[in-house]
Amino acid sequence: MHAELAALAAELRARAELLDDRDWSALTLPSPASGRGDEPSSSPPLPPAGEGGVRVPEELARLAAEVEACRKCPLGATRLKPAFGVGSPTAQVMFVGEGPGYEEDRQGEPFVGKAGQLLDKILASVGLSRQAVYIANVVKCHPMVDASQPDKRGNDRPPTPDEMAACRGYLEAQIRLIRPKVLVALGSTAAKCLLATEDGVGRLRGRWHDFAGTPLLVTYHPAALLRDETYKRPVWEDMKTLMRTLEAG
Ligand code: SF4
């Protein structure tokens, strides 16, 4: 009986959590014709993935194996599993976050903790999924406050500039191979890495940037939404901008 009550309580908690996030599913996307003119205008169309005979899935697998063996920065010595990237090798949208945390370090996949579950909901709200997009981080190994305690929760920190510089080549190679139509930087660390800026998300979001010819949008990291619900609305606006651009072709 105790087990049944516990299961019921868990289900009710899960439902309440979903209702908390109903903003994502209750809001509807505007039609492509209702755009505010905020589509990127300066970047030329990108060639399709795999152009030039490059076999993208094989090249990504080769790169992932390289990352698996990488010790170019100290993070490689303390991480459990690198979180290389996940999603479609022909994705139109590539999301870039900061770095793996506790759960990602164990599962070897980006955005699988609480922030990742929220990202899944955000994607679903605009008809996307983890399988349809590509998700990666600026560093592939877990940056820890105290690297001697990999089993400690809440031991995450942003990567240092040196760590980001050491790992940057892998991210650039992923972008070159996948050739997404649009990049989305999740949070200020990813934005700083990709745009070489010191500006925060508040100043960078709401307009298009350019990363080596690929239009780039900046929005808040899902972890920021977990800390502060007021970020939910601007992220929703950013997702609408993203979808308008995708729908416009
Ligand atoms: S974070 Fe990047 S550069 Fe550093 S060890 Fe891991 S894969 Fe290599």
Short mmCIF file of C-alpha atoms and ligand atoms in Angstrom, two decimals:
data_model
loop_
_atom_site.label_atom_id
_atom_site.label_comp_id
_atom_site.label_asym_id
_atom_site.label_seq_id
_atom_site.Cartn_x
_atom_site.Cartn_y
_atom_site.Cartn_z
CA MET A 1 0.00 0.00 0.00
CA HIS A 2 2.86 2.30 0.92
CA ALA A 3 4.44 1.69 -2.51
CA GLU A 4 1.13 2.47 -4.28
CA LEU A 5 0.77 5.75 -2.38
CA ALA A 6 4.36 6.68 -3.22
CA ALA A 7 3.75 5.93 -6.93
CA LEU A 8 0.55 8.01 -6.89
CA ALA A 9 2.37 10.91 -5.21
CA ALA A 10 5.14 10.71 -7.81
CA GLU A 11 2.61 10.81 -10.65
CA LEU A 12 0.83 13.81 -9.16
CA ARG A 13 4.15 15.62 -8.76
CA ALA A 14 5.00 14.91 -12.42
CA ARG A 15 1.61 16.23 -13.58
CA ALA A 16 1.98 19.38 -11.47
CA GLU A 17 5.39 19.93 -13.03
CA LEU A 18 3.91 19.66 -16.51
CA LEU A 19 1.15 22.10 -15.63
CA ASP A 20 3.78 24.52 -14.38
CA ASP A 21 5.23 24.48 -17.86
CA ARG A 22 1.95 24.70 -19.73
CA ASP A 23 2.89 28.13 -21.08
CA TRP A 24 5.04 26.32 -23.61
CA SER A 25 2.23 24.27 -25.07
CA ALA A 26 -0.60 26.80 -24.63
CA LEU A 27 1.07 29.43 -26.75
CA THR A 28 0.74 29.10 -30.49
CA LEU A 29 3.22 29.99 -33.16
CA PRO A 30 2.47 32.93 -35.45
CA SER A 31 2.07 32.23 -39.15
CA PRO A 32 5.18 32.73 -41.27
CA ALA A 33 3.53 35.81 -42.83
CA SER A 34 3.31 37.58 -39.48
CA GLY A 35 7.07 37.98 -39.10
CA ARG A 36 8.35 41.27 -37.70
CA GLY A 37 11.05 41.55 -40.31
CA ASP A 38 13.58 40.13 -37.90
CA GLU A 39 14.74 37.32 -40.16
CA PRO A 40 18.50 37.30 -40.78
CA SER A 41 19.32 39.20 -43.93
CA SER A 42 23.09 39.34 -44.25
CA SER A 43 24.06 35.67 -44.48
CA PRO A 44 24.08 33.83 -47.80
CA PRO A 45 22.20 30.50 -48.03
CA LEU A 46 24.21 27.57 -46.71
CA PRO A 47 24.92 24.52 -48.86
CA PRO A 48 23.30 21.27 -47.72
CA ALA A 49 25.01 19.02 -45.19
CA GLY A 50 27.37 16.53 -46.65
CA GLU A 51 28.21 18.61 -49.72
CA GLY A 52 31.47 17.76 -51.40
CA GLY A 53 31.21 14.04 -50.66
CA VAL A 54 31.78 14.45 -46.90
CA ARG A 55 30.04 11.64 -45.04
CA VAL A 56 28.77 13.63 -42.10
CA PRO A 57 27.74 10.82 -39.69
CA GLU A 58 31.08 9.06 -40.20
CA GLU A 59 33.03 12.29 -39.77
CA LEU A 60 31.09 13.11 -36.60
CA ALA A 61 31.82 9.64 -35.24
CA ARG A 62 35.52 10.09 -36.05
CA LEU A 63 35.49 13.45 -34.26
CA ALA A 64 33.69 11.94 -31.26
CA ALA A 65 36.40 9.29 -31.00
CA GLU A 66 39.01 12.06 -31.06
CA VAL A 67 37.20 13.82 -28.21
CA GLU A 68 37.01 10.54 -26.29
CA ALA A 69 40.83 10.40 -26.29
CA CYS A 70 41.38 14.15 -25.89
CA ARG A 71 43.49 15.54 -23.05
CA LYS A 72 44.14 18.97 -24.56
CA CYS A 73 42.98 20.68 -21.37
CA PRO A 74 42.85 19.60 -17.70
CA LEU A 75 39.11 18.79 -17.93
CA GLY A 76 39.96 15.65 -19.87
CA ALA A 77 41.74 14.17 -16.86
CA THR A 78 38.82 14.51 -14.44
CA ARG A 79 35.67 13.99 -16.48
CA LEU A 80 33.90 10.63 -16.45
CA LYS A 81 32.48 10.72 -20.00
CA PRO A 82 32.80 13.45 -22.63
CA ALA A 83 29.46 14.81 -23.86
CA PHE A 84 30.26 15.23 -27.55
CA GLY A 85 26.90 16.12 -29.09
CA VAL A 86 23.51 14.65 -29.88
CA GLY A 87 20.93 14.94 -32.63
CA SER A 88 20.59 14.88 -36.38
CA PRO A 89 23.69 15.23 -38.57
CA THR A 90 21.48 17.09 -41.04
CA ALA A 91 19.84 19.37 -38.46
CA GLN A 92 18.66 22.80 -39.57
CA VAL A 93 19.16 24.15 -36.05
CA MET A 94 22.13 23.64 -33.78
CA PHE A 95 21.90 24.60 -30.11
CA VAL A 96 25.14 25.35 -28.28
CA GLY A 97 25.33 25.33 -24.49
CA GLU A 98 28.08 25.83 -21.96
CA GLY A 99 29.44 22.46 -20.83
CA PRO A 100 28.46 19.12 -19.31
CA GLY A 101 27.25 18.99 -15.70
CA TYR A 102 26.85 16.14 -13.22
CA GLU A 103 24.30 14.11 -15.22
CA GLU A 104 25.93 14.78 -18.59
CA ASP A 105 29.28 13.62 -17.18
CA ARG A 106 27.68 10.30 -16.31
CA GLN A 107 25.59 9.78 -19.44
CA GLY A 108 28.00 11.26 -21.99
CA GLU A 109 25.28 13.34 -23.61
CA PRO A 110 24.61 17.11 -23.50
CA PHE A 111 21.52 18.47 -21.74
CA VAL A 112 20.20 15.38 -19.99
CA GLY A 113 19.73 16.85 -16.48
CA LYS A 114 16.90 19.11 -15.31
CA ALA A 115 17.93 21.91 -17.68
CA GLY A 116 18.00 19.38 -20.52
CA GLN A 117 14.49 18.18 -19.69
CA LEU A 118 13.30 21.78 -19.86
CA LEU A 119 15.10 22.23 -23.19
CA ASP A 120 13.18 19.18 -24.48
CA LYS A 121 9.91 20.89 -23.47
CA ILE A 122 10.96 24.14 -25.12
CA LEU A 123 11.81 22.25 -28.32
CA ALA A 124 8.51 20.36 -28.23
CA SER A 125 6.58 23.62 -27.84
CA VAL A 126 7.75 24.70 -31.30
CA GLY A 127 7.43 21.27 -32.90
CA LEU A 128 11.11 20.34 -32.61
CA SER A 129 12.79 17.47 -30.81
CA ARG A 130 16.21 16.45 -29.55
CA GLN A 131 16.41 14.05 -32.52
CA ALA A 132 15.56 16.71 -35.13
CA VAL A 133 18.05 19.36 -33.98
CA TYR A 134 21.70 19.06 -32.96
CA ILE A 135 22.85 19.93 -29.42
CA ALA A 136 26.44 20.49 -28.33
CA ASN A 137 28.44 22.47 -25.79
CA VAL A 138 31.44 24.77 -26.02
CA VAL A 139 33.45 22.28 -23.95
CA LYS A 140 32.93 18.55 -24.08
CA CYS A 141 34.18 17.64 -20.58
CA HIS A 142 32.69 18.50 -17.18
CA PRO A 143 34.15 21.66 -15.60
CA MET A 144 34.11 21.17 -11.81
CA VAL A 145 34.68 23.60 -8.96
CA ASP A 146 36.48 20.82 -7.07
CA ALA A 147 37.78 18.25 -9.53
CA SER A 148 38.72 15.88 -6.69
CA GLN A 149 34.99 15.34 -5.99
CA PRO A 150 33.36 14.21 -9.25
CA ASP A 151 30.52 12.56 -7.28
CA LYS A 152 29.50 15.80 -5.58
CA ARG A 153 26.36 17.48 -6.95
CA GLY A 154 26.37 21.24 -7.48
CA ASN A 155 30.07 21.03 -8.30
CA ASP A 156 29.70 22.63 -11.74
CA ARG A 157 31.33 25.81 -12.97
CA PRO A 158 31.60 27.62 -16.30
CA PRO A 159 34.61 26.68 -18.43
CA THR A 160 37.61 29.02 -18.32
CA PRO A 161 38.68 30.95 -21.44
CA ASP A 162 41.68 28.57 -21.80
CA GLU A 163 39.43 25.50 -21.63
CA MET A 164 37.05 27.00 -24.20
CA ALA A 165 39.94 27.86 -26.49
CA ALA A 166 41.35 24.32 -26.21
CA CYS A 167 37.97 22.76 -27.10
CA ARG A 168 36.80 25.28 -29.68
CA GLY A 169 38.14 23.34 -32.65
CA TYR A 170 35.75 20.45 -31.96
CA LEU A 171 32.72 22.75 -31.88
CA GLU A 172 33.82 24.50 -35.05
CA ALA A 173 34.27 21.12 -36.75
CA GLN A 174 30.77 20.06 -35.66
CA ILE A 175 29.31 23.27 -37.11
CA ARG A 176 31.28 22.84 -40.35
CA LEU A 177 30.06 19.26 -40.75
CA ILE A 178 26.41 19.78 -39.82
CA ARG A 179 26.09 23.15 -41.59
CA PRO A 180 22.96 24.18 -39.68
CA LYS A 181 20.78 26.86 -41.16
CA VAL A 182 20.68 28.58 -37.76
CA LEU A 183 22.78 28.47 -34.58
CA VAL A 184 21.26 29.16 -31.16
CA ALA A 185 23.60 30.06 -28.31
CA LEU A 186 22.10 29.01 -24.97
CA GLY A 187 23.38 31.38 -22.31
CA SER A 188 26.15 33.92 -22.04
CA THR A 189 29.08 31.48 -21.99
CA ALA A 190 28.13 30.02 -25.39
CA ALA A 191 27.42 33.52 -26.74
CA LYS A 192 30.77 34.82 -25.51
CA CYS A 193 32.58 31.86 -27.04
CA LEU A 194 30.88 32.09 -30.43
CA LEU A 195 30.67 35.87 -30.74
CA ALA A 196 33.83 36.90 -28.88
CA THR A 197 31.84 39.41 -26.85
CA GLU A 198 31.60 40.34 -23.18
CA ASP A 199 27.93 41.32 -23.50
CA GLY A 200 25.37 39.27 -21.59
CA VAL A 201 22.27 37.56 -22.96
CA GLY A 202 20.05 40.55 -22.13
CA ARG A 203 21.98 42.74 -24.56
CA LEU A 204 22.53 40.06 -27.22
CA ARG A 205 19.11 38.47 -27.57
CA GLY A 206 16.31 39.76 -29.80
CA ARG A 207 18.46 40.24 -32.91
CA TRP A 208 20.48 38.14 -35.30
CA HIS A 209 24.24 37.75 -35.13
CA ASP A 210 26.61 36.05 -37.51
CA PHE A 211 29.00 33.17 -36.83
CA ALA A 212 31.23 32.56 -39.86
CA GLY A 213 28.29 33.06 -42.22
CA THR A 214 25.72 31.20 -40.12
CA PRO A 215 22.91 33.28 -38.54
CA LEU A 216 23.08 33.03 -34.77
CA LEU A 217 20.42 33.74 -32.18
CA VAL A 218 21.19 34.17 -28.47
CA THR A 219 18.75 33.18 -25.75
CA TYR A 220 18.80 32.27 -22.07
CA HIS A 221 20.16 28.92 -20.92
CA PRO A 222 17.38 26.60 -19.67
CA ALA A 223 19.15 26.50 -16.28
CA ALA A 224 18.50 30.24 -16.01
CA LEU A 225 14.76 29.58 -16.54
CA LEU A 226 14.84 27.05 -13.73
CA ARG A 227 16.23 29.75 -11.45
CA ASP A 228 14.06 32.61 -12.69
CA GLU A 229 10.68 32.11 -14.41
CA THR A 230 10.66 35.64 -15.82
CA TYR A 231 13.08 34.43 -18.50
CA LYS A 232 10.37 32.13 -19.86
CA ARG A 233 8.67 34.84 -21.94
CA PRO A 234 11.84 36.14 -23.68
CA VAL A 235 12.88 32.57 -24.50
CA TRP A 236 9.45 31.95 -25.99
CA GLU A 237 9.84 35.10 -28.12
CA ASP A 238 13.26 33.87 -29.26
CA MET A 239 11.82 30.46 -30.22
CA LYS A 240 9.12 32.19 -32.27
CA THR A 241 11.80 34.19 -34.08
CA LEU A 242 13.69 30.96 -34.75
CA MET A 243 10.63 29.20 -36.13
CA ARG A 244 9.64 32.14 -38.34
CA THR A 245 13.07 31.98 -39.93
CA LEU A 246 12.92 28.21 -40.44
CA GLU A 247 9.44 28.44 -41.93
CA ALA A 248 10.49 31.25 -44.25
CA GLY A 249 13.01 28.82 -45.75
S1 SF4 B 1 37.18 19.87 -22.68
FE1 SF4 B 1 37.63 19.65 -24.86
S2 SF4 B 1 39.79 20.22 -25.08
FE2 SF4 B 1 39.43 19.77 -22.90
S3 SF4 B 1 39.97 17.59 -22.71
FE3 SF4 B 1 37.75 17.71 -23.06
S4 SF4 B 1 37.53 17.45 -25.28
FE4 SF4 B 1 39.69 17.98 -24.90
#
